[in-house]
Tab-separated table of C-alpha atoms in Angstrom:
chain	number	residue	atom	x	y	z
W	1	MET	CA	3.157	-2.974	-27.123
W	2	LYS	CA	3.968	-0.876	-23.833
W	3	LYS	CA	0.611	0.325	-22.331
W	4	ILE	CA	1.276	0.054	-18.797
W	5	ILE	CA	-0.683	1.657	-16.517
W	6	ILE	CA	1.467	1.491	-13.270
W	7	LEU	CA	4.516	1.242	-12.857
W	8	SER	CA	4.966	0.375	-9.209
W	9	SER	CA	2.557	-0.223	-6.619
W	10	TYR	CA	-0.975	1.720	-8.866
W	11	LEU	CA	-2.940	1.991	-10.840
W	12	ILE	CA	-1.404	1.269	-8.905
W	13	ILE	CA	-1.863	2.294	-5.311
W	14	GLY	CA	-4.551	4.176	-5.074
W	15	PHE	CA	-7.258	1.834	-6.096
W	16	ILE	CA	-7.068	0.198	-2.899
W	17	ASN	CA	-9.041	3.156	-1.238
W	18	PRO	CA	-12.894	3.347	-1.307
W	19	LEU	CA	-12.146	6.879	-3.252
W	20	GLN	CA	-14.452	8.409	-0.824
W	21	ALA	CA	-11.512	11.255	0.444
W	22	GLN	CA	-9.394	13.461	-0.943
W	23	PHE	CA	-5.836	12.170	-0.670
W	24	THR	CA	-2.206	11.696	-2.585
W	25	GLN	CA	0.157	8.811	-2.607
W	26	ILE	CA	3.526	8.589	-3.746
W	27	GLU	CA	5.964	5.587	-4.476
W	28	LEU	CA	9.821	5.081	-5.327
W	29	PHE	CA	10.975	1.889	-6.197
W	30	SER	CA	14.785	1.533	-7.301
W	31	GLY	CA	17.288	-1.303	-7.903
W	32	PHE	CA	20.194	-1.805	-9.979
W	33	ASP	CA	18.099	-2.675	-12.939
W	34	LYS	CA	14.897	-0.143	-12.901
W	35	THR	CA	13.610	2.768	-11.282
W	36	ASP	CA	9.964	3.795	-11.070
W	37	PHE	CA	8.230	6.763	-9.781
W	38	THR	CA	4.712	6.992	-9.275
W	39	LEU	CA	1.899	9.473	-7.980
W	40	PHE	CA	-1.672	8.802	-7.267
W	41	SER	CA	-4.422	11.135	-6.216
W	42	SER	CA	-8.044	11.044	-5.659
W	43	TYR	CA	-10.466	13.895	-5.257
W	44	PRO	CA	-14.208	13.469	-4.672
W	45	ILE	CA	-16.022	16.220	-7.011
W	46	ASN	CA	-19.706	15.816	-5.575
W	47	LYS	CA	-20.853	16.354	-1.711
W	48	SER	CA	-22.281	12.836	-1.900
W	49	GLN	CA	-18.608	11.432	-2.923
W	50	THR	CA	-20.247	9.244	-5.609
W	51	LEU	CA	-18.033	10.788	-8.150
W	52	SER	CA	-14.308	10.795	-7.691
W	53	LEU	CA	-11.539	12.284	-10.180
W	54	ASN	CA	-8.488	10.006	-9.971
W	55	THR	CA	-5.229	10.868	-11.438
W	56	LEU	CA	-2.102	8.454	-12.137
W	57	ALA	CA	1.398	9.613	-13.274
W	58	PHE	CA	4.660	7.525	-13.587
W	59	PHE	CA	8.066	7.528	-14.730
W	60	GLN	CA	10.053	4.190	-15.539
W	61	LYS	CA	13.484	4.108	-16.367
W	62	PHE	CA	15.513	0.982	-16.654
W	63	LYS	CA	19.201	0.269	-16.667
W	64	LYS	CA	21.445	1.577	-19.826
W	65	GLU	CA	20.943	-1.460	-22.105
W	66	ASN	CA	17.268	-1.331	-21.600
W	67	GLN	CA	16.715	2.178	-21.911
W	68	GLN	CA	14.568	1.593	-24.799
W	69	LEU	CA	11.605	0.358	-22.299
W	70	ASP	CA	11.628	3.698	-20.270
W	71	GLU	CA	8.299	4.932	-19.939
W	72	ILE	CA	6.138	7.855	-18.863
W	73	GLY	CA	2.396	7.895	-18.477
W	74	VAL	CA	-0.620	9.953	-17.336
W	75	GLN	CA	-4.172	9.022	-16.753
W	76	PRO	CA	-7.052	10.790	-15.306
W	77	THR	CA	-10.158	8.774	-14.662
W	78	LEU	CA	-13.717	9.610	-13.536
W	79	PHE	CA	-15.283	6.840	-11.431
W	80	TRP	CA	-18.650	6.549	-10.437
W	81	ASN	CA	-19.282	4.488	-7.151
W	82	ILE	CA	-22.244	2.645	-7.982
W	83	THR	CA	-21.901	0.917	-4.484
W	84	LYS	CA	-19.388	0.727	-1.673
W	85	ASN	CA	-17.517	-2.061	-3.600
W	86	ILE	CA	-18.361	-1.551	-6.983
W	87	ALA	CA	-17.254	1.599	-9.354
W	88	LEU	CA	-17.356	2.211	-13.129
W	89	GLY	CA	-15.563	4.739	-14.934
W	90	PRO	CA	-14.091	6.101	-18.395
W	91	SER	CA	-10.475	7.431	-18.843
W	92	ILE	CA	-7.953	8.960	-21.193
W	93	TYR	CA	-4.467	7.519	-21.064
W	94	TYR	CA	-1.155	8.751	-22.629
W	95	ASN	CA	1.906	6.736	-22.827
W	96	SER	CA	5.207	7.730	-24.133
W	97	PHE	CA	5.500	4.757	-26.559
W	98	ALA	CA	1.556	3.755	-27.012
W	99	GLY	CA	0.181	7.146	-27.559
W	100	TYR	CA	-3.150	8.085	-26.508
W	101	SER	CA	-6.063	5.337	-25.681
W	102	GLU	CA	-9.815	5.766	-24.310
W	103	ARG	CA	-10.588	3.427	-21.757
W	104	LEU	CA	-13.593	2.159	-19.627
W	105	SER	CA	-13.057	0.259	-16.324
W	106	ALA	CA	-15.075	-1.454	-13.955
W	107	LYS	CA	-13.846	-2.150	-10.105
W	108	TYR	CA	-14.478	-4.306	-7.362
W	109	VAL	CA	-13.081	-3.778	-4.098
W	110	TYR	CA	-12.932	-6.293	-1.041
W	111	LYS	CA	-11.811	-4.534	2.139
W	112	SER	CA	-11.588	-5.881	5.610
W	113	SER	CA	-9.556	-4.148	8.816
W	114	SER	CA	-6.211	-6.255	7.557
W	115	LEU	CA	-6.634	-7.097	3.778
W	116	VAL	CA	-7.863	-5.146	0.596
W	117	ILE	CA	-8.284	-6.903	-2.902
W	118	VAL	CA	-8.930	-5.152	-6.105
W	119	LEU	CA	-10.281	-6.485	-9.279
W	120	MET	CA	-10.342	-4.292	-11.992
W	121	PRO	CA	-11.198	-5.219	-15.960
W	122	THR	CA	-10.955	-2.652	-18.523
W	123	MET	CA	-11.721	-2.246	-22.370
W	124	ALA	CA	-9.820	0.182	-24.206
W	125	TYR	CA	-9.052	1.714	-27.653
W	126	SER	CA	-5.744	2.301	-28.995
W	127	GLU	CA	-5.578	5.366	-31.363
W	128	GLN	CA	-1.931	4.629	-32.088
W	129	LYS	CA	-2.815	1.362	-33.174
W	130	ASP	CA	-6.389	1.791	-34.274
W	131	ALA	CA	-7.461	-1.362	-32.087
W	132	SER	CA	-9.247	-2.198	-29.196
W	133	TYR	CA	-7.326	-4.142	-26.326
W	134	THR	CA	-8.583	-5.536	-23.129
W	135	GLU	CA	-6.571	-5.994	-19.766
W	136	VAL	CA	-7.026	-7.047	-16.258
W	137	PHE	CA	-5.560	-5.699	-13.216
W	138	VAL	CA	-5.510	-7.370	-9.564
W	139	GLN	CA	-4.165	-5.825	-6.309
W	140	PHE	CA	-3.615	-7.091	-2.992
W	141	GLN	CA	-2.448	-5.554	0.408
W	142	TYR	CA	-2.468	-7.176	3.587
W	143	ASN	CA	-0.969	-5.404	6.937
W	144	LYS	CA	-0.710	-6.977	10.383
W	145	PRO	CA	0.098	-3.855	13.058
W	146	ILE	CA	2.641	-4.441	15.390
W	147	ASN	CA	1.456	-1.299	17.518
W	148	ASP	CA	-0.084	2.019	16.937
W	149	ASN	CA	2.735	3.384	14.760
W	150	ILE	CA	4.419	0.273	13.229
W	151	SER	CA	3.066	-2.448	10.966
W	152	LEU	CA	4.016	-5.065	8.720
W	153	TRP	CA	2.623	-4.752	4.783
W	154	ILE	CA	2.730	-7.313	1.833
W	155	ASN	CA	1.751	-5.684	-1.398
W	156	GLY	CA	0.975	-7.278	-4.788
W	157	GLN	CA	-0.075	-5.944	-8.107
W	158	PHE	CA	-0.615	-8.013	-11.243
W	159	LEU	CA	-1.695	-6.556	-14.950
W	160	THR	CA	-2.104	-8.484	-18.270
W	161	ILE	CA	-2.887	-6.541	-21.434
W	162	TRP	CA	-3.897	-8.531	-24.755
W	163	ASP	CA	-4.355	-6.855	-28.207
W	164	VAL	CA	-7.485	-7.510	-29.912
W	165	PHE	CA	-8.416	-9.722	-27.097
W	166	LYS	CA	-6.071	-12.399	-28.449
W	167	ARG	CA	-2.404	-11.397	-28.685
W	168	HIS	CA	-0.260	-10.401	-25.473
W	169	SER	CA	1.097	-6.906	-25.227
W	170	ARG	CA	2.244	-6.357	-21.957
W	171	SER	CA	2.246	-7.782	-18.165
W	172	PHE	CA	3.777	-7.442	-14.989
W	173	GLN	CA	4.076	-8.840	-11.393
W	174	GLN	CA	5.259	-6.704	-8.550
W	175	LEU	CA	5.512	-7.749	-5.088
W	176	ARG	CA	6.528	-5.639	-1.987
W	177	VAL	CA	7.064	-6.545	1.589
W	178	GLY	CA	7.971	-3.834	4.290
W	179	VAL	CA	7.205	-2.058	7.215
W	180	SER	CA	5.214	1.109	7.773
W	181	ILE	CA	6.741	3.494	10.436
W	182	TYR	CA	5.017	6.722	11.583
W	183	GLU	CA	2.906	6.537	8.168
W	184	HIS	CA	6.257	6.225	6.061
W	185	GLN	CA	6.422	2.737	4.519
W	186	VAL	CA	9.820	1.071	3.543
W	187	GLY	CA	10.828	-2.353	2.391
W	188	ILE	CA	12.011	-4.475	-0.537
W	189	GLY	CA	10.688	-5.433	-3.838
W	190	ILE	CA	10.688	-7.118	-7.097
W	191	ASP	CA	9.305	-6.595	-10.326
W	192	LEU	CA	8.733	-9.279	-13.339
W	193	ASP	CA	7.908	-7.256	-16.315
W	194	GLN	CA	6.911	-9.166	-19.941
W	195	PHE	CA	6.648	-7.395	-23.095
W	196	GLY	CA	5.676	-7.825	-26.344
W	197	PRO	CA	3.584	-11.225	-27.996
W	198	GLN	CA	7.002	-13.068	-27.356
W	199	ARG	CA	7.013	-12.076	-23.942
W	200	ILE	CA	10.309	-10.581	-23.597
W	201	SER	CA	11.109	-10.701	-19.472
W	202	LYS	CA	12.867	-8.525	-17.538
W	203	THR	CA	13.611	-8.957	-13.668
W	204	ALA	CA	14.323	-6.074	-11.090
W	205	PHE	CA	15.136	-6.271	-7.239
W	206	GLY	CA	15.125	-3.189	-5.187
W	207	PHE	CA	13.922	-0.881	-2.311
W	208	TYR	CA	11.118	0.994	-2.195
W	209	TYR	CA	9.284	3.982	0.060
W	210	ARG	CA	5.722	5.029	0.156
W	211	LYS	CA	3.982	7.940	1.699
W	212	THR	CA	0.338	8.859	1.619
W	213	LEU	CA	-0.127	12.717	1.982
């Protein structure tokens, strides 16, 4: 049921980049109901930079009464950048609840000076359930510079996962509004999580901090 890929602003976070440079990005989201820590790294593995190795790791912890939803995940992905905007790649994903799954994702990126939009559909197979599932991930990021060192940011991430293409498994909607000061981004956020076929819902408000190394 819990095949989350990002826990805060991932898969979440790094896919907004064109995957043509080495970087590591971290984000911490924390509130009274939930705390997320996410790390994403991307490294080109050939001189032409058409191949990139991307690694996502996250930890999600809910407050005491929802501790059964606590989650850890790790996912390395090899992306082949077919064009400037389109990439394709396989990955192996491990989740503390859902076990291992093999995945194949396509990624489309639109990027302008202030706006980035990512669309990523995925086909996957769960070893634990011995069944296929599909998911769609969408991300947008908008920034408005105030001066050379300060800018306003609005970030959103949306994920939905369906088992055997017809039964809801997991969804989330994550929104962040903040300011970047000397490359340190801070602000407020909300996470809306839905679990299982009956769509058990959880809502979490909090603050976030993001840094690219």
